[in-house]
Every structure is written in C-alpha cells, then in structure tokens.
mmCIF file of C-alpha atoms in Angstrom:
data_model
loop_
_atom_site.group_PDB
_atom_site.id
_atom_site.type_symbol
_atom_site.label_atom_id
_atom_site.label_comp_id
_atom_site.label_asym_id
_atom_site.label_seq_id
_atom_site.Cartn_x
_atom_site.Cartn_y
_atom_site.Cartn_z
ATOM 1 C CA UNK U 23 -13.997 0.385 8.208
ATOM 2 C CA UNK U 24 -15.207 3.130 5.920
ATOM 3 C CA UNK U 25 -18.366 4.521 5.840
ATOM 4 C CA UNK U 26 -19.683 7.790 4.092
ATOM 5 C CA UNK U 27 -22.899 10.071 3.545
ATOM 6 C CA UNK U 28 -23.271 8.676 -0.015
ATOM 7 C CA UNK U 29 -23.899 5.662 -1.822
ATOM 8 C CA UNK U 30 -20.972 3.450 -3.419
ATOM 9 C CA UNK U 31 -18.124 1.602 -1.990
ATOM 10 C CA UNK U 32 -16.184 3.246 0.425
ATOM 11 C CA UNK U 33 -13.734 0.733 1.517
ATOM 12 C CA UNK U 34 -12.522 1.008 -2.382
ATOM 13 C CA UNK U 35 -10.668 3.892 -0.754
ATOM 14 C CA UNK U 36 -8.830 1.871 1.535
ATOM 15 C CA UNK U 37 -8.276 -1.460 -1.135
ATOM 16 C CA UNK U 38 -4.479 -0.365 -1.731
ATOM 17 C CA UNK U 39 -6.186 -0.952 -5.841
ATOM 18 C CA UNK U 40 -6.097 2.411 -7.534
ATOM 19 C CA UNK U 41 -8.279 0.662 -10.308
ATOM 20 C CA UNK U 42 -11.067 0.658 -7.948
ATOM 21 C CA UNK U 43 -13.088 3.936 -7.358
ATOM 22 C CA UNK U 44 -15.474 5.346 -4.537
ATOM 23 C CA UNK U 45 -18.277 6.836 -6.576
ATOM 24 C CA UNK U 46 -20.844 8.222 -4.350
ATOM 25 C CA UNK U 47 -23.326 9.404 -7.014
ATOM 26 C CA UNK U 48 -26.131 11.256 -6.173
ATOM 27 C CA UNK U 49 -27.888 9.550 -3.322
ATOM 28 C CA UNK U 50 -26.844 11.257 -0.486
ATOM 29 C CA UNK U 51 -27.611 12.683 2.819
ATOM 30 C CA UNK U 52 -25.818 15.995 2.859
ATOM 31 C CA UNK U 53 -26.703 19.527 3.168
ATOM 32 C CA UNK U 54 -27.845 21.908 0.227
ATOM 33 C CA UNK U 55 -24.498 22.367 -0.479
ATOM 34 C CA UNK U 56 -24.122 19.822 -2.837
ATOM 35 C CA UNK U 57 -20.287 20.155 -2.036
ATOM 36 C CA UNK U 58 -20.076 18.609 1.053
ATOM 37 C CA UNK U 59 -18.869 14.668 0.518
ATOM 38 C CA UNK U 60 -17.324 12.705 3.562
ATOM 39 C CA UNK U 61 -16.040 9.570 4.389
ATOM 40 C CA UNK U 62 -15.887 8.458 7.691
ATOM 41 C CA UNK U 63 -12.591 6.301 8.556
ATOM 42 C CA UNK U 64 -12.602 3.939 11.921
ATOM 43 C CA UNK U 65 -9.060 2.970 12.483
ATOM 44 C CA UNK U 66 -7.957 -0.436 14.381
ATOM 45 C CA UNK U 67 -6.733 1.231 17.084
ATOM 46 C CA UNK U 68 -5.717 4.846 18.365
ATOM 47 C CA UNK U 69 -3.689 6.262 16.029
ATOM 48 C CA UNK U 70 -1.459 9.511 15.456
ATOM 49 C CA UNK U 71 -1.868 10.995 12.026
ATOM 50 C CA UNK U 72 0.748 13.009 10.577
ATOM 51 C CA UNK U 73 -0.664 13.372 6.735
ATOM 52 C CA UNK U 74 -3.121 11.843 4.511
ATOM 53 C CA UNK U 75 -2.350 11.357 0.725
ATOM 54 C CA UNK U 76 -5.565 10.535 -1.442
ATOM 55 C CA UNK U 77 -5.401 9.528 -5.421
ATOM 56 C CA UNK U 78 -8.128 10.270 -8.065
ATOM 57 C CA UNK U 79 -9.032 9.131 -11.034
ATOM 58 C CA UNK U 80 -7.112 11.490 -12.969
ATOM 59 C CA UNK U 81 -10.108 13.019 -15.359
ATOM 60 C CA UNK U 82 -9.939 16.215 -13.802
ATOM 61 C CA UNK U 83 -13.949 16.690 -14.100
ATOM 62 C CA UNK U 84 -14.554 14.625 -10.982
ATOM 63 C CA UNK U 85 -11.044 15.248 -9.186
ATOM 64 C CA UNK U 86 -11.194 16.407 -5.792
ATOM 65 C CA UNK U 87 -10.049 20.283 -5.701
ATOM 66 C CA UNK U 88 -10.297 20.877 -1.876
ATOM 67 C CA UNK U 89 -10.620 18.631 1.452
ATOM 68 C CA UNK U 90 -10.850 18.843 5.036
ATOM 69 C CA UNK U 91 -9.424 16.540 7.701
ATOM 70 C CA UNK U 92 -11.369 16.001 11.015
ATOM 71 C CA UNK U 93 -9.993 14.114 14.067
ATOM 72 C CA UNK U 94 -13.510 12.835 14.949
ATOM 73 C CA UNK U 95 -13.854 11.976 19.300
ATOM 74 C CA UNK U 96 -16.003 8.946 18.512
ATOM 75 C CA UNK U 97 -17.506 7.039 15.681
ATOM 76 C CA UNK U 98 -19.316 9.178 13.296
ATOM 77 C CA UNK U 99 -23.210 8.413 12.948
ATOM 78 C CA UNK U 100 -23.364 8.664 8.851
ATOM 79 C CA UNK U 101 -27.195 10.242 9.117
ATOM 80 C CA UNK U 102 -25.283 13.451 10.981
ATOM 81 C CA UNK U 103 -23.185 16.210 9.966
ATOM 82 C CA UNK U 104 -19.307 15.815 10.353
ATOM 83 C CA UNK U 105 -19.368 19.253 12.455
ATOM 84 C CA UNK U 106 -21.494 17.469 15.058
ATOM 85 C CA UNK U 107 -19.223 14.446 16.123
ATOM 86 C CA UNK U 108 -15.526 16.101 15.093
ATOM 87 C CA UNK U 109 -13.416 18.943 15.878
ATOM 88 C CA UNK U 110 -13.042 21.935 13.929
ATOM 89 C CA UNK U 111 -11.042 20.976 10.796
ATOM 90 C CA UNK U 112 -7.500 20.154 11.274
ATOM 91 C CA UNK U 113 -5.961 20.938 7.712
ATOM 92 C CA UNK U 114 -7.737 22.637 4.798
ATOM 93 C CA UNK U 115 -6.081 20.701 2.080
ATOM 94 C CA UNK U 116 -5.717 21.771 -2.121
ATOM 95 C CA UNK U 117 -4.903 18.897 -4.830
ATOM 96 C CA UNK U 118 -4.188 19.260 -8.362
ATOM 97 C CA UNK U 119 -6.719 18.309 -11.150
ATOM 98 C CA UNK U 120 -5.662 15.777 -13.457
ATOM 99 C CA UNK U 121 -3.472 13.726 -11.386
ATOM 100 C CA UNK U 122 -3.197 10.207 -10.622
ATOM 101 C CA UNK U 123 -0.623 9.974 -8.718
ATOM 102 C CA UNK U 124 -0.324 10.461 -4.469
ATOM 103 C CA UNK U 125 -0.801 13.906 -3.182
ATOM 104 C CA UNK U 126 -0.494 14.173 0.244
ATOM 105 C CA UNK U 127 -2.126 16.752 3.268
ATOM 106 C CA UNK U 128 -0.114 17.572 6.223
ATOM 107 C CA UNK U 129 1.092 19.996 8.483
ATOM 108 C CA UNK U 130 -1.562 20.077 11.179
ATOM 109 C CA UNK U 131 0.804 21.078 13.567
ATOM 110 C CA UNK U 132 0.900 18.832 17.103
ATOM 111 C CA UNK U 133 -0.041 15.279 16.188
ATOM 112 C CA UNK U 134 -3.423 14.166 16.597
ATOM 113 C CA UNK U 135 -4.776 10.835 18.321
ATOM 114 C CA UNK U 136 -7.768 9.152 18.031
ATOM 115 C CA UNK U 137 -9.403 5.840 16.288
ATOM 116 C CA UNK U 138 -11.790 8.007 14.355
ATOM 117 C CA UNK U 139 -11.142 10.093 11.287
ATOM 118 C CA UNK U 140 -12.969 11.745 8.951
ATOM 119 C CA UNK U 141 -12.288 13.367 5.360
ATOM 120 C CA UNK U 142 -14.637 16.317 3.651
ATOM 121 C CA UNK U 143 -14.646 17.303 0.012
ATOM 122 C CA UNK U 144 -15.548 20.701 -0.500
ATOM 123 C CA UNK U 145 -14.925 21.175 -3.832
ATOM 124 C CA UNK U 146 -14.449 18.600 -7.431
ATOM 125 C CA UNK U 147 -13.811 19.674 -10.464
ATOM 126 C CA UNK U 148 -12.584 22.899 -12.235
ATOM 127 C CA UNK U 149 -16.329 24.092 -11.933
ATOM 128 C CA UNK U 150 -17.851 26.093 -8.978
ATOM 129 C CA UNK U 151 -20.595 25.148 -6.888
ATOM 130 C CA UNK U 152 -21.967 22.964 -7.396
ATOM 131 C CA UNK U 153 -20.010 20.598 -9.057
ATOM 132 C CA UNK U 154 -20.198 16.500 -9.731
ATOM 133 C CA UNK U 155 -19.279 13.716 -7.664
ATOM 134 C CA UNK U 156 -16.068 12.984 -6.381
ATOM 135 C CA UNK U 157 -13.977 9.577 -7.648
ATOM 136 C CA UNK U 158 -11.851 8.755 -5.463
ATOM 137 C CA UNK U 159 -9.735 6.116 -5.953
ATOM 138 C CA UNK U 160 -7.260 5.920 -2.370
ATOM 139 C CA UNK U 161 -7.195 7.669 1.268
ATOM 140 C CA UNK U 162 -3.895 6.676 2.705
ATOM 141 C CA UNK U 163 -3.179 7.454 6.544
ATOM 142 C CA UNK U 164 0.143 7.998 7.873
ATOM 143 C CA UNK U 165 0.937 8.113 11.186
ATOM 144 C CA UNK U 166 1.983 6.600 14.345
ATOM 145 C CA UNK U 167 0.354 3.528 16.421
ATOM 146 C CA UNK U 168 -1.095 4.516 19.772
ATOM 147 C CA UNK U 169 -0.972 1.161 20.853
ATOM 148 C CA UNK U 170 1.442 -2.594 20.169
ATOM 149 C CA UNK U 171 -0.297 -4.483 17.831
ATOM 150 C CA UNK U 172 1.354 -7.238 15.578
ATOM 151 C CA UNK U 173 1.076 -7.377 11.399
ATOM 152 C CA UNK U 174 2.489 -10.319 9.473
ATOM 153 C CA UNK U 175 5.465 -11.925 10.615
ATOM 154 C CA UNK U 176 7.115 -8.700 11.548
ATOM 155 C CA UNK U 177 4.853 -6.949 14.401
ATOM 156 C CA UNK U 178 5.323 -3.695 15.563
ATOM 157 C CA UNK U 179 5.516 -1.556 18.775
ATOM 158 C CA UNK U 180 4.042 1.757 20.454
ATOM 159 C CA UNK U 181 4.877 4.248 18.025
ATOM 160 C CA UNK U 182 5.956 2.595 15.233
ATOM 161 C CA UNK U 183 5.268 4.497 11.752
ATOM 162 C CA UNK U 184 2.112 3.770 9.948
ATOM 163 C CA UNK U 185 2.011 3.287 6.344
ATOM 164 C CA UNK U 186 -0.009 1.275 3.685
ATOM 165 C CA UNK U 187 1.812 1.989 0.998
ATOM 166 C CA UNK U 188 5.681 1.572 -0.071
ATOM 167 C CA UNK U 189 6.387 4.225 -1.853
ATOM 168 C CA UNK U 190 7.664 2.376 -4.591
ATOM 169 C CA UNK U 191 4.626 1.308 -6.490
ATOM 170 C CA UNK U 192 4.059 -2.216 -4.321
ATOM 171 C CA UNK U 193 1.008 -2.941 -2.080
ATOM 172 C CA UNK U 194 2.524 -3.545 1.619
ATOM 173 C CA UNK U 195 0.664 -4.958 4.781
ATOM 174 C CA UNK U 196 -1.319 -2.641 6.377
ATOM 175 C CA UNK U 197 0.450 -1.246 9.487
ATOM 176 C CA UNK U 198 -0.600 -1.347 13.328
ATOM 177 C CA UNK U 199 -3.845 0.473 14.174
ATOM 178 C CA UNK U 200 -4.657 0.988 10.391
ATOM 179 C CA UNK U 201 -7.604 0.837 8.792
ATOM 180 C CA UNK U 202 -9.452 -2.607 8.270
ATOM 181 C CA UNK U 203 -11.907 -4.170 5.660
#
C-alpha cells in the first residue's frame, strides 16, 4: 500500500508499468516548503532494505533531483509530517535529470528492518525552490524478507532477497514482504 501527502495515484509507483506516473499536483498537505513530497510505503511484512531505485519520467522539468529515505516505526498518518512518525533520514539520495532509466539509493550502512517506509523529495527540477511537482513513474525496494512468506509457485524463506524487478527489462512477481496493491 502506498499512500502520500498529495493527490494522484500513488500505487502507480509500485505498478512495475513505467508508463504510469504518480502526479501529485498541487493539492497537498505539506509545509511552506513547497519541496517537501512523500510517499508513504507499507510493506507485507518486515522487511530489510538495502537500496531503493526510483524512475522518472525523463523530462527533466519535473525529475526528482534529491530524496530522502526514512525507516518509519509504524504506519505513517498522511495528515502528519514524516519527521514525526520516522527516524532521522537514512540516506540523502541525488538522481540525474533527464533519465528514464533505474537509479538506485543505497549505502545506509547496517540494514534496516521494519514494514514501514517512507520516501521525501526535496528537490525536482533544474530550478530552485520552489520548483513543480514531482512525476514519478517507479519506487523499487530491495532488500531482504524478515519473515517466510510464499510467492507463486516458487516461495521463499527468512532472508531471501527482495526484488520486483529483473533487471532485464521483464516485470517479475513481487517478492516476500513486498509491497502490495
């Protein structure tokens, strides 16, 4: 489940379809900062993140420049500030206008647990504050499951790595303790 501080679809970010877009427009609860979009992520299960890789729409104008990653200790209330219900942020993370393609956040240092994540974008754009609305295409999670779960005919174990996307340009299942629609 996604859920954010803006209008728009969300759980486009999570549809594994980078033709569909998160476009929060304007309608949203945020501070004065106009640069302060978030989406809140609720995983299946307790998970351990290692990296997130997002994908944009590519038209540089509405690209994410900068993000934040927040292990968040219990589901976020969408009315509050991320700061309330998370921890400090866990990676500061810069992404290169004009791309389509993945480009992935990590390095953290120890591994993180916990069902509930959150993303902040700090910055879109090539312009300073305050800038337009983010389009965001995909947020993809990689990590580790906390718990067994079972996916498709395969199922998977304690620890198993965590991945919805193959790498090679194919949709895969979702893995254990990922995110659901």
């Amino acid at each position: 489940v996604v859920e954010s501080n803006c209008a728009g679809t969300a759980n486009d970010t999570i549809d594994m379809d980078t033709k569909t877009l998160w476009d929060p427009g304007q309608n949203c609860t945020r501070r004065s900062n106009r640069n302060d979009w978030w989406l809140k992520f609720t995983m299946a299960e307790q998970t351990t993140v290692t990296s997130v890789g997002i994908f944009m729409s590519g038209d540089r104008l509405h690209d994410v420049r900068l993000y934040d990653v927040f292990k968040c200790v219990e589901t976020v209330d969408t009315s509050s500030y991320i700061e309330d219900e998370c921890t400090e942020s866990l990676q500061f993370c810069n992404a290169t206008l004009g791309q389509t393609t993945e480009q992935t956040c990590e390095g953290w240092g120890p591994r993180e647990v916990s069902q509930y994540w959150a993303l902040r974008i700090t910055a879109v754009g090539p312009m300073e504050d305050p800038g337009p609305e983010p389009w965001l295409t995909e947020v993809y999670w990689y990590g580790f499951a906390g718990v067994e779960c079972g996916y498709g005919d395969e199922g998977c174990k304690v620890g198993m790595w965590l991945r919805n996307w193959s790498g090679y340009g194919e949709a895969v299942a979702l893995g254990c303790g990922m995110l659901s629609l």
